[in-house]
PDB file of C-alpha atoms in Angstrom:
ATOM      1  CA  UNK A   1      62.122 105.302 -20.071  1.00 55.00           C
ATOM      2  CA  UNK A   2      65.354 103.158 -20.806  1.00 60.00           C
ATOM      3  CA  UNK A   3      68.961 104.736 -20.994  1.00 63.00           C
ATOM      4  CA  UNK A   4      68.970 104.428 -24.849  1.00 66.00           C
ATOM      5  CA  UNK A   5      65.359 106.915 -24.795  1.00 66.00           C
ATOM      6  CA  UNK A   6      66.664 109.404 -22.002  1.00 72.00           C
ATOM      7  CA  UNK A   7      69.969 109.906 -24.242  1.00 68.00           C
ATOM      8  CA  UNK A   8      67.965 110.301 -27.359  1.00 69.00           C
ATOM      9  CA  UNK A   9      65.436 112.768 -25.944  1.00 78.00           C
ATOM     10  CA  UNK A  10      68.725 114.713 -24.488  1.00 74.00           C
ATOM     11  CA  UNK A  11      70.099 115.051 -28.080  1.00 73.00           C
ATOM     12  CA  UNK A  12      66.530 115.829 -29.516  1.00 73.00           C
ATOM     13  CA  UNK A  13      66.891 118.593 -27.159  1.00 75.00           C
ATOM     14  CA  UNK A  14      69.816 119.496 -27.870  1.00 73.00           C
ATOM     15  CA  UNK A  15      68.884 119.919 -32.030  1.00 75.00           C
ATOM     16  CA  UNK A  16      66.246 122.029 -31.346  1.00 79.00           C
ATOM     17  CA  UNK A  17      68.316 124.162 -29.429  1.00 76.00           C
ATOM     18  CA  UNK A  18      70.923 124.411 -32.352  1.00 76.00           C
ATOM     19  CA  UNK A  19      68.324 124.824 -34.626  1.00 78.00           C
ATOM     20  CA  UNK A  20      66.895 127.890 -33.259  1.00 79.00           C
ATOM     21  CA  UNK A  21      70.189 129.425 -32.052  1.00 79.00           C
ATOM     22  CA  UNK A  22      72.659 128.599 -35.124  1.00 79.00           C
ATOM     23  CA  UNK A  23      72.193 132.066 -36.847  1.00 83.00           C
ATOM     24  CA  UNK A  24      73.719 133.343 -32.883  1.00 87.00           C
ATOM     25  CA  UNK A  25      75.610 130.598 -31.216  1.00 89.00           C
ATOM     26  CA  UNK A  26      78.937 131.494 -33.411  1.00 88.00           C
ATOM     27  CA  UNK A  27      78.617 135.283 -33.240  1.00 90.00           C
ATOM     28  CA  UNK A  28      78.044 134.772 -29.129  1.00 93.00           C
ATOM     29  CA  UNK A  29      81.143 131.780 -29.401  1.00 92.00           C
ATOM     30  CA  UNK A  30      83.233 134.429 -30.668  1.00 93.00           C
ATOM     31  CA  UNK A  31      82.449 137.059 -28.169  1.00 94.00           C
ATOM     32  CA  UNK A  32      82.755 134.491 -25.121  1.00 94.00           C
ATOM     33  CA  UNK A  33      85.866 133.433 -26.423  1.00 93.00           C
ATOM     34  CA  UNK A  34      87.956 136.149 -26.814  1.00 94.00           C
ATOM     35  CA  UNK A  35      86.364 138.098 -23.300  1.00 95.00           C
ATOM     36  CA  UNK A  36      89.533 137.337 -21.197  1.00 94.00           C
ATOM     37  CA  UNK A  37      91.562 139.356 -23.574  1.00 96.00           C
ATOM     38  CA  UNK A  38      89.776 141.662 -23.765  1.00 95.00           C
ATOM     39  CA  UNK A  39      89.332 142.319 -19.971  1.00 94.00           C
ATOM     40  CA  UNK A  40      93.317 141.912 -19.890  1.00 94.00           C
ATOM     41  CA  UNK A  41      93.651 144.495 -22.528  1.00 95.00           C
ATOM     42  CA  UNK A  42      91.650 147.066 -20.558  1.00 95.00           C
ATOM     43  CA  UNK A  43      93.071 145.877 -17.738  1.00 93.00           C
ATOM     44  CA  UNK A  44      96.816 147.049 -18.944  1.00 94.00           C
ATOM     45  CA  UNK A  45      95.401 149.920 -19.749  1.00 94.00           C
ATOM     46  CA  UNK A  46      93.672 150.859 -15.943  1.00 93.00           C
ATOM     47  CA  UNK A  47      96.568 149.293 -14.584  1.00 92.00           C
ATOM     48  CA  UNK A  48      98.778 150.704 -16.402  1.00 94.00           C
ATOM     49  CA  UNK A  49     101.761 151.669 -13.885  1.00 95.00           C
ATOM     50  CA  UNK A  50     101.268 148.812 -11.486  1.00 93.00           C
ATOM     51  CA  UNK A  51     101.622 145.823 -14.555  1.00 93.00           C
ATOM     52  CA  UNK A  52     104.718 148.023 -15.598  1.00 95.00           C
ATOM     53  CA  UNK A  53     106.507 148.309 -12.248  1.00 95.00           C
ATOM     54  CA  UNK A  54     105.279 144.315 -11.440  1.00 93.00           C
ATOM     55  CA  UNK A  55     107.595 143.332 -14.714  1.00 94.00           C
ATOM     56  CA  UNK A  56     110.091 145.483 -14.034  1.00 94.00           C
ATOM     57  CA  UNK A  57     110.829 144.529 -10.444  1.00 93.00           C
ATOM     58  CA  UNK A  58     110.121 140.993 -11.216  1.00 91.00           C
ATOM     59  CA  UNK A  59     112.978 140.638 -14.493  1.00 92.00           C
ATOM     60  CA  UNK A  60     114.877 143.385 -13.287  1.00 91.00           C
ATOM     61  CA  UNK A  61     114.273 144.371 -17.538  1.00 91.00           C
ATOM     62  CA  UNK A  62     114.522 148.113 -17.248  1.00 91.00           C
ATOM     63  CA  UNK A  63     111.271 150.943 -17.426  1.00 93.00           C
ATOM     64  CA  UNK A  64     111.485 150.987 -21.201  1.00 95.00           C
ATOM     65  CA  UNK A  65     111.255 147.068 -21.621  1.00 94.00           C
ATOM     66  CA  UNK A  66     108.756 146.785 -19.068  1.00 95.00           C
ATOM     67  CA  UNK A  67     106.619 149.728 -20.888  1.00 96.00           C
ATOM     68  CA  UNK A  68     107.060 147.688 -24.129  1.00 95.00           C
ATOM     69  CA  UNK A  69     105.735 144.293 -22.571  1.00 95.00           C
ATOM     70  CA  UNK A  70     102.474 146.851 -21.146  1.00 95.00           C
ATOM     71  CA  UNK A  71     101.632 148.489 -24.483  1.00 96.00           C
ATOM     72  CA  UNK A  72     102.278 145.173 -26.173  1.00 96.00           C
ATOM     73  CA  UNK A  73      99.815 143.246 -24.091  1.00 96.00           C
ATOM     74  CA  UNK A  74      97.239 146.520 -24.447  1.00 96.00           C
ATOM     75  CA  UNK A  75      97.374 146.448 -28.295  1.00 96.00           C
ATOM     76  CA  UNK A  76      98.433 143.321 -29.399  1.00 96.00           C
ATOM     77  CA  UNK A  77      94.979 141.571 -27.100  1.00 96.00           C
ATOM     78  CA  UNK A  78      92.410 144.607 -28.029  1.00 96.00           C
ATOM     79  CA  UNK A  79      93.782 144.882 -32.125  1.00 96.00           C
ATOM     80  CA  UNK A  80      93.004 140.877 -32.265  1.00 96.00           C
ATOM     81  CA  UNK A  81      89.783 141.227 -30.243  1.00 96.00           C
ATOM     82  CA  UNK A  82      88.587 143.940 -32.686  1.00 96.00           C
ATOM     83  CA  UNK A  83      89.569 141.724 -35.946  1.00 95.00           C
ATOM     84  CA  UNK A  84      88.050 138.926 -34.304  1.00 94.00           C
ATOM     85  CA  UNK A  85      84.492 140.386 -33.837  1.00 93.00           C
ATOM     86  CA  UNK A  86      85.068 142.326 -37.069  1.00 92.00           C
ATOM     87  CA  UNK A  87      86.089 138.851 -39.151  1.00 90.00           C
ATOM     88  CA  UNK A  88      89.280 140.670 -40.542  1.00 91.00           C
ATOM     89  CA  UNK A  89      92.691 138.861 -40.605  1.00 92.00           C
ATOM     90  CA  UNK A  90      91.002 136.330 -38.208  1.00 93.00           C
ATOM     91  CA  UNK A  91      94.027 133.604 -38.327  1.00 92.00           C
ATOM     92  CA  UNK A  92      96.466 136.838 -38.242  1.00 94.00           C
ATOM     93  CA  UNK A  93      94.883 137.693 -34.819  1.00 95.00           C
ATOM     94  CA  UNK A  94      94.504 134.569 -33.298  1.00 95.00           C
ATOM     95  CA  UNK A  95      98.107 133.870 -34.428  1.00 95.00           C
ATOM     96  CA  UNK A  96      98.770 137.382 -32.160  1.00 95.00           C
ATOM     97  CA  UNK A  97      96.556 136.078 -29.336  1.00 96.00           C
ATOM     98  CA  UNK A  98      98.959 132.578 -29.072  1.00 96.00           C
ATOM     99  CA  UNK A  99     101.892 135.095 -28.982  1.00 95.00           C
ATOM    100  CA  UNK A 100      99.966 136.998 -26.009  1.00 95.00           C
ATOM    101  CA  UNK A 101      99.315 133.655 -23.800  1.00 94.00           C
ATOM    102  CA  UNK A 102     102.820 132.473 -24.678  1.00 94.00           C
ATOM    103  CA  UNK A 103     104.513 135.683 -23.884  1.00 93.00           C
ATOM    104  CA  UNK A 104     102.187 136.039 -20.521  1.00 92.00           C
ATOM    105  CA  UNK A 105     103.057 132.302 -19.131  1.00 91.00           C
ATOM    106  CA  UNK A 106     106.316 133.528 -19.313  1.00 90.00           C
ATOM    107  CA  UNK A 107     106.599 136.818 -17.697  1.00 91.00           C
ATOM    108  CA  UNK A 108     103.952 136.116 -14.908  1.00 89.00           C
ATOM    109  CA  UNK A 109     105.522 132.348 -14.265  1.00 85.00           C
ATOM    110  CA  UNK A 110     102.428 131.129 -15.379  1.00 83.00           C
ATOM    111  CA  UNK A 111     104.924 127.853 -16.751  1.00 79.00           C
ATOM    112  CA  UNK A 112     105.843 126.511 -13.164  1.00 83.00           C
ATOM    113  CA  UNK A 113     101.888 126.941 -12.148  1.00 85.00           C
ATOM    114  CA  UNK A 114     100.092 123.560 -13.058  1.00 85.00           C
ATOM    115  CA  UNK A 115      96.842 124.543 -12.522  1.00 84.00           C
ATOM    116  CA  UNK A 116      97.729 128.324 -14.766  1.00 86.00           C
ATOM    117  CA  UNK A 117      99.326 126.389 -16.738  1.00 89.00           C
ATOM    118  CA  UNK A 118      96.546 123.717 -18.123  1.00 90.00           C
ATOM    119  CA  UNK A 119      93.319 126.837 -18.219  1.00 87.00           C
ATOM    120  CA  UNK A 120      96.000 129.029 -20.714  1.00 90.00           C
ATOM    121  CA  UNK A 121      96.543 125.917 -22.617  1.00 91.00           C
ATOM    122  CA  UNK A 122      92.601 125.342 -22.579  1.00 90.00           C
ATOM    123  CA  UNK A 123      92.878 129.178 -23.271  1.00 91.00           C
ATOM    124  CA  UNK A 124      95.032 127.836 -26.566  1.00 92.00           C
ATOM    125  CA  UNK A 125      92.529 125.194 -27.651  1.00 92.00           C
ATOM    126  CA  UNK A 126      89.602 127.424 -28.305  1.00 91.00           C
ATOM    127  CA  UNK A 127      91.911 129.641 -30.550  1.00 93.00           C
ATOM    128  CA  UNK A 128      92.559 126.502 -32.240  1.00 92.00           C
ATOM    129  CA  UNK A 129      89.251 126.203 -32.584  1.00 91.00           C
ATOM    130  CA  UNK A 130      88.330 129.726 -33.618  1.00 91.00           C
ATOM    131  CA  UNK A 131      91.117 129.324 -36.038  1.00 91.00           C
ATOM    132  CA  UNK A 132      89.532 125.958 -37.594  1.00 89.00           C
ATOM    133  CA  UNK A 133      86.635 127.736 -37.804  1.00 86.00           C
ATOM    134  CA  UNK A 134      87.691 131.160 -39.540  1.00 85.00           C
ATOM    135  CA  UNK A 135      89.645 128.642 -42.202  1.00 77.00           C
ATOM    136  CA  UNK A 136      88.696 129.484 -45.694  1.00 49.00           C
ATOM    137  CA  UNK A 137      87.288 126.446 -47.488  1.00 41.00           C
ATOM    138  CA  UNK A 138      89.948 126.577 -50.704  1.00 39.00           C
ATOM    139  CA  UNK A 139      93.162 127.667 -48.829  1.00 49.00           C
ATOM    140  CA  UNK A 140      95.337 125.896 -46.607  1.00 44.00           C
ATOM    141  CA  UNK A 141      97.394 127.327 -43.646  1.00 43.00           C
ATOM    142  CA  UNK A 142     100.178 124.428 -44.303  1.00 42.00           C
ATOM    143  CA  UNK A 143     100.594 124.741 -47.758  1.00 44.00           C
ATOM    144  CA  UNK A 144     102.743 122.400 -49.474  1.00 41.00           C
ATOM    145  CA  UNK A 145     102.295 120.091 -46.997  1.00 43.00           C
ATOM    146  CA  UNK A 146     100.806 116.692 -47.776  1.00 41.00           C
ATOM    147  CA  UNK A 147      97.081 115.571 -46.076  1.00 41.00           C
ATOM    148  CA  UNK A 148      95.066 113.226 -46.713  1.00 42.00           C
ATOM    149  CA  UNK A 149      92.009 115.475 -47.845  1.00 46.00           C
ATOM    150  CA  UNK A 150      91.574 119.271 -48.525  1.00 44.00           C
ATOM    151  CA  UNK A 151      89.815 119.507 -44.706  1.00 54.00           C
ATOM    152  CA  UNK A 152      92.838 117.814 -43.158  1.00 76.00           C
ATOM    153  CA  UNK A 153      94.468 120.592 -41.492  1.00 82.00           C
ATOM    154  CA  UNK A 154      91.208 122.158 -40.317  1.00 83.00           C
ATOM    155  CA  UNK A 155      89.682 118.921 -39.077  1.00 85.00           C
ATOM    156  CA  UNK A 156      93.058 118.194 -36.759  1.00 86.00           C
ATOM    157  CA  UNK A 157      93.211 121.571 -35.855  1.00 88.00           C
ATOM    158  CA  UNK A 158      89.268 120.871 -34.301  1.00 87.00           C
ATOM    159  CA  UNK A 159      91.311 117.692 -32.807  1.00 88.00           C
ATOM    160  CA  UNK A 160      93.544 119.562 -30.828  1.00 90.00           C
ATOM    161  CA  UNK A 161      91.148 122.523 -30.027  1.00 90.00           C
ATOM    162  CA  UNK A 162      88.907 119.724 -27.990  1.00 89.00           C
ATOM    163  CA  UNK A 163      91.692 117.926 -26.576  1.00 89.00           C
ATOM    164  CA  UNK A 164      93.069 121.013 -24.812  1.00 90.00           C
ATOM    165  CA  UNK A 165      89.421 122.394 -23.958  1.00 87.00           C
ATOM    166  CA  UNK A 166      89.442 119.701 -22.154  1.00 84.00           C
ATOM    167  CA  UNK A 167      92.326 120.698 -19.652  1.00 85.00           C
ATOM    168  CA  UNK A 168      90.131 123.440 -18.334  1.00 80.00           C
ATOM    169  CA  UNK A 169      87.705 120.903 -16.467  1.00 79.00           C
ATOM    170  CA  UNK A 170      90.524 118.747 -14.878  1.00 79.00           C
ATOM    171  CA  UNK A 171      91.406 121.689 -13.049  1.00 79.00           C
ATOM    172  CA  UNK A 172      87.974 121.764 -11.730  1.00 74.00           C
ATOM    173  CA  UNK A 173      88.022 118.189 -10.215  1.00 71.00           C
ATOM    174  CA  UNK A 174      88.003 118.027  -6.100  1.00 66.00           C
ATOM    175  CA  UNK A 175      89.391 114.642  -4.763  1.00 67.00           C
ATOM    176  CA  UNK A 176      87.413 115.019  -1.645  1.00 69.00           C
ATOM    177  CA  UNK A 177      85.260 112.240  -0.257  1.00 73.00           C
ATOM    178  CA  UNK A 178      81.862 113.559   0.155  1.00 78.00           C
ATOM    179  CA  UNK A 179      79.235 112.170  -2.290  1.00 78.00           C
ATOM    180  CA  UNK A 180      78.737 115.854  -4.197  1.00 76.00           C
ATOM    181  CA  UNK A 181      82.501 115.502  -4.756  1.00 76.00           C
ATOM    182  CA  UNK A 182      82.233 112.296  -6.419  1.00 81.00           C
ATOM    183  CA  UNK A 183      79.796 112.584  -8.370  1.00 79.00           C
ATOM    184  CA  UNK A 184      80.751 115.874 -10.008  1.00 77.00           C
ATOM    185  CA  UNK A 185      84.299 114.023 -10.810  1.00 80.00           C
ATOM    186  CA  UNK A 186      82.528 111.040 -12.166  1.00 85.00           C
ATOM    187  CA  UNK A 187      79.902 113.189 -14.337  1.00 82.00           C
ATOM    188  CA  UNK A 188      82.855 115.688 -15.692  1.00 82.00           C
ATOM    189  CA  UNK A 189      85.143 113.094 -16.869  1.00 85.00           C
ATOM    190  CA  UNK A 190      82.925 110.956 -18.409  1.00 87.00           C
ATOM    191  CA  UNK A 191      81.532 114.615 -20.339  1.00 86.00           C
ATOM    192  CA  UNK A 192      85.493 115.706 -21.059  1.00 87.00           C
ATOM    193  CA  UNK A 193      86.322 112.545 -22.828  1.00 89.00           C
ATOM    194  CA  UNK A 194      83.091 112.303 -24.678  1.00 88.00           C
ATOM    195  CA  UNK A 195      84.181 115.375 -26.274  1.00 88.00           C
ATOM    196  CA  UNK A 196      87.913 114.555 -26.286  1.00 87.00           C
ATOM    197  CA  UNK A 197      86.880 111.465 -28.472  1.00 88.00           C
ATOM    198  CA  UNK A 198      84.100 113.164 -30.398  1.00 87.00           C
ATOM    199  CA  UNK A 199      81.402 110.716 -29.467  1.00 86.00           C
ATOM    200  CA  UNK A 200      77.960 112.940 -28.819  1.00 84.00           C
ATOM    201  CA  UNK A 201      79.997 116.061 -29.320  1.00 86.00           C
ATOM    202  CA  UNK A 202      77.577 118.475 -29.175  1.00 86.00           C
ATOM    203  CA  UNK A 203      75.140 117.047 -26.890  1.00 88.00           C
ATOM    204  CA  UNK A 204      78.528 116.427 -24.584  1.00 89.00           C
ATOM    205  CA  UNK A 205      79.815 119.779 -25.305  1.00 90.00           C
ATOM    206  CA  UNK A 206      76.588 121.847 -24.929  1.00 90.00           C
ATOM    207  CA  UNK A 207      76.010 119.854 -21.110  1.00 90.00           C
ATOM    208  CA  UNK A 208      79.867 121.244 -20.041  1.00 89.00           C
ATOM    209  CA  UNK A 209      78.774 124.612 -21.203  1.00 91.00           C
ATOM    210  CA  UNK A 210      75.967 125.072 -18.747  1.00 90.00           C
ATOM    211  CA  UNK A 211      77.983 122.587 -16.334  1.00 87.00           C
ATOM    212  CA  UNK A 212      80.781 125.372 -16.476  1.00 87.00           C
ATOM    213  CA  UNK A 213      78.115 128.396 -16.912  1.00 91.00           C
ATOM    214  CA  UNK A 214      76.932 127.532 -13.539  1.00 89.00           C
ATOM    215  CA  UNK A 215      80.177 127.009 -11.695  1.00 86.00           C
ATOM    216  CA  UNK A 216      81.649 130.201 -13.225  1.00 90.00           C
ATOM    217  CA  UNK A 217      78.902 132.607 -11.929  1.00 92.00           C
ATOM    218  CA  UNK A 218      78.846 130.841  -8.504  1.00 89.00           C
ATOM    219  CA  UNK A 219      82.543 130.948  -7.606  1.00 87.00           C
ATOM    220  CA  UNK A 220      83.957 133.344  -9.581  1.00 90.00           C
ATOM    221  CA  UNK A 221      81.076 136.486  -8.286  1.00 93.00           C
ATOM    222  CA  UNK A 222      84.160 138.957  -8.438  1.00 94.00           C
ATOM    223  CA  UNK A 223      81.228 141.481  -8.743  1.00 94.00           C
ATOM    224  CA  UNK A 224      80.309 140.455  -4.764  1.00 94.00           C
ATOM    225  CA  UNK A 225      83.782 141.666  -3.436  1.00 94.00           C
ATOM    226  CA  UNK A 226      84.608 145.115  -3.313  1.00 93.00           C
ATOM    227  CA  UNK A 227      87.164 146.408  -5.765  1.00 88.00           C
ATOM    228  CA  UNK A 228      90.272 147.795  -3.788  1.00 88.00           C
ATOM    229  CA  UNK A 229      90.424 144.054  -2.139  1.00 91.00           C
ATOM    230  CA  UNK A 230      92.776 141.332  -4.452  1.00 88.00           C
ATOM    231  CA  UNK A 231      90.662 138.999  -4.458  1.00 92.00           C
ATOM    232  CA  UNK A 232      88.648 140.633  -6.691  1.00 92.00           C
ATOM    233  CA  UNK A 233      91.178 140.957  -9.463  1.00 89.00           C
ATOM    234  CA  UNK A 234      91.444 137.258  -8.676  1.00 89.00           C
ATOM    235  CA  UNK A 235      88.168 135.662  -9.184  1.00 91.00           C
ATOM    236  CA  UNK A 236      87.517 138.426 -12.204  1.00 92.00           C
ATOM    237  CA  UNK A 237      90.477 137.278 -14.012  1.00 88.00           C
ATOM    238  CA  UNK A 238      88.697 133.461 -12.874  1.00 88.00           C
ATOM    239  CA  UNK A 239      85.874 134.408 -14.580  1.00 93.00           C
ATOM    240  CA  UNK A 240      86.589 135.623 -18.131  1.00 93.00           C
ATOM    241  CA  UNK A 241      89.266 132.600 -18.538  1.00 89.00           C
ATOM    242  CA  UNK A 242      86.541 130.551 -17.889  1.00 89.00           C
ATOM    243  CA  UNK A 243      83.674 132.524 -19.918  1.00 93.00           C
ATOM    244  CA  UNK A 244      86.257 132.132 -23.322  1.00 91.00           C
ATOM    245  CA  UNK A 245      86.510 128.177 -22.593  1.00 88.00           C
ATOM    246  CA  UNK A 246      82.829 128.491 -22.453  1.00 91.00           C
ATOM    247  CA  UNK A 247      83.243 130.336 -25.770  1.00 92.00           C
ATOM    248  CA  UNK A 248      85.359 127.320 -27.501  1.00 90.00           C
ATOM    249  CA  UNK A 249      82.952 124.338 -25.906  1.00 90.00           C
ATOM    250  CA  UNK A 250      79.797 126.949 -27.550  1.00 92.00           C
ATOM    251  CA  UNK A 251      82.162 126.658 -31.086  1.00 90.00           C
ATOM    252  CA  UNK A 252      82.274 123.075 -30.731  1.00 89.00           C
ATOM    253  CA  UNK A 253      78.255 122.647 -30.460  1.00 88.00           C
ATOM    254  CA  UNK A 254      77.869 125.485 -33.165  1.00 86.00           C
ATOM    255  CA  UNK A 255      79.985 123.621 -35.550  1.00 83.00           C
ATOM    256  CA  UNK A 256      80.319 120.077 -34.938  1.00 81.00           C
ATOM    257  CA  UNK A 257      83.602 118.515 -33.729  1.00 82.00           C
ATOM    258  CA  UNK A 258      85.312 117.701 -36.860  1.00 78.00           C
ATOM    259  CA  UNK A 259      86.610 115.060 -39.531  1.00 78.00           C
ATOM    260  CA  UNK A 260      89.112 113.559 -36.983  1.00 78.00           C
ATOM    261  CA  UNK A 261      85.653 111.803 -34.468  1.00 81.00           C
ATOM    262  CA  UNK A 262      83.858 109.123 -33.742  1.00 78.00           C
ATOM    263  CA  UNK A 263      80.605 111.102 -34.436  1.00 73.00           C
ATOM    264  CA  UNK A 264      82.148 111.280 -38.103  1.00 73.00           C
ATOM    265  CA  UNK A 265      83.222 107.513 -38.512  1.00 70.00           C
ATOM    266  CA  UNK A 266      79.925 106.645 -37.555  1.00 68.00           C
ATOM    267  CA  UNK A 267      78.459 108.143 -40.278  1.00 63.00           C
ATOM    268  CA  UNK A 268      80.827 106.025 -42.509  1.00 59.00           C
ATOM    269  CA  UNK A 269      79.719 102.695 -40.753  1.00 52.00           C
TER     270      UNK A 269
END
């Protein structure tokens, strides 16, 4: 079987699949992607005084500031994870959600932490891409501003969901020598800018999902350490992050990568 077969057998594979999941795949997209905030948002809410006294002692802000950040985080993250799951006010709560990850790379100096840094902007993209997705057909978010078709907006918005989704997996490359090492480097890039480039999207995408899937539930077990230890809190924060990237790559197989790809100028060749 030549190269040309094996890769159209893969993407036969992948149809079917899409084909007997697309009445689920969004519905479990959604729920993947917004996990981490919701896991944060209980989390304020268990850890109530120590995320308080942590802000406090770390901006010097005052008890009543750093009781405002808390209850912000708590509501603002579980109010958009309701709407979300509940399709109310979706672009409304994923326009909260960027506030949230802004307002957290902030106060927990995620901004001077590269590797922080690039999963809460990966964090960003699949809002982007839940917002692309949520956008009504008629209406445009950027009114009054000129595009070159009705879709524009929604099909750059796709764009730049896939661009930063990418950023999750360059934090997962090793530059170590060993063969494993390489080959996982060379496999992963090669998937990232397939996707970046929207060229096999969905067969691409789909492969980085159980690529990811597996990595996640290997070294991020946080149910394998015991509770009271930090490392738990840790690899459990690891975990969901990772699960709601998961839950953008699952949005991009669900619903195609967009206007702005080279699976769509094919079509037009």
């Amino acid at each position: 079987m030549g190269q040309e077969d094996l890769m159209n057998t893969a993407e036969d594979v992948a149809d079917q699949f899409l084909r007997v999941t697309k009445q689920y795949l969004p519905h479990l997209a959604r729920l993947c992607l917004i996990s981490t905030f919701l896991e944060d948002g209980i989390r304020m809410w268990f850890q109530w005084n120590e995320q308080r006294d942590y802000i406090e002692a770390t901006w010097s802000c005052g008890y009543f500031i750093a009781t405002c950040f808390v209850l912000l985080n708590l509501i603002g993250q579980l109010g958009g994870c309701v709407l979300i799951l509940s399709r109310n006010f979706v672009q409304y709560a994923c326009f909260g959600l960027f506030g949230i990850i802004a307002l957290q790379t902030v106060a927990y100096s995620i901004l001077w932490d590269l590797k922080f840094l690039m999963r809460n902007l990966a964090l960003g993209g699949g809002l982007l891409l839940l917002l692309a997705e949520s956008r009504s057909e008629g209406k445009s978010m950027f009114a009054g501003v000129p595009s070159m078709g009705e879709s524009s907006p929604k099909q750059y918005m796709q764009l730049g969901g896939r661009v930063l989704l990418v950023l999750m997996f360059m934090t997962l490359l090793h530059f170590d020598s060993n063969f494993f090492s390489i080959l996982q480097n060379m496999v992963g890039t090669a998937l990232i800018i397939l996707v970046a480039i929207g060229f096999k999207t969905k067969l691409a995408a789909l492969t980085l999902v159980v690529w990811l899937l597996a990595i996640n539930v290997y070294f991020n077990a946080f149910w394998t350490i015991p509770a009271y230890k930090p490392m738990h809190d840790f690899l459990k924060y690891d975990f969901f992050q990772t699960t709601s990237v998961i839950g953008g790559l699952l949005l991009v197989v669900a619903l195609g990568p967009g206007g702005v790809s080279m699976d769509e100028k094919k079509k037009e060749w």
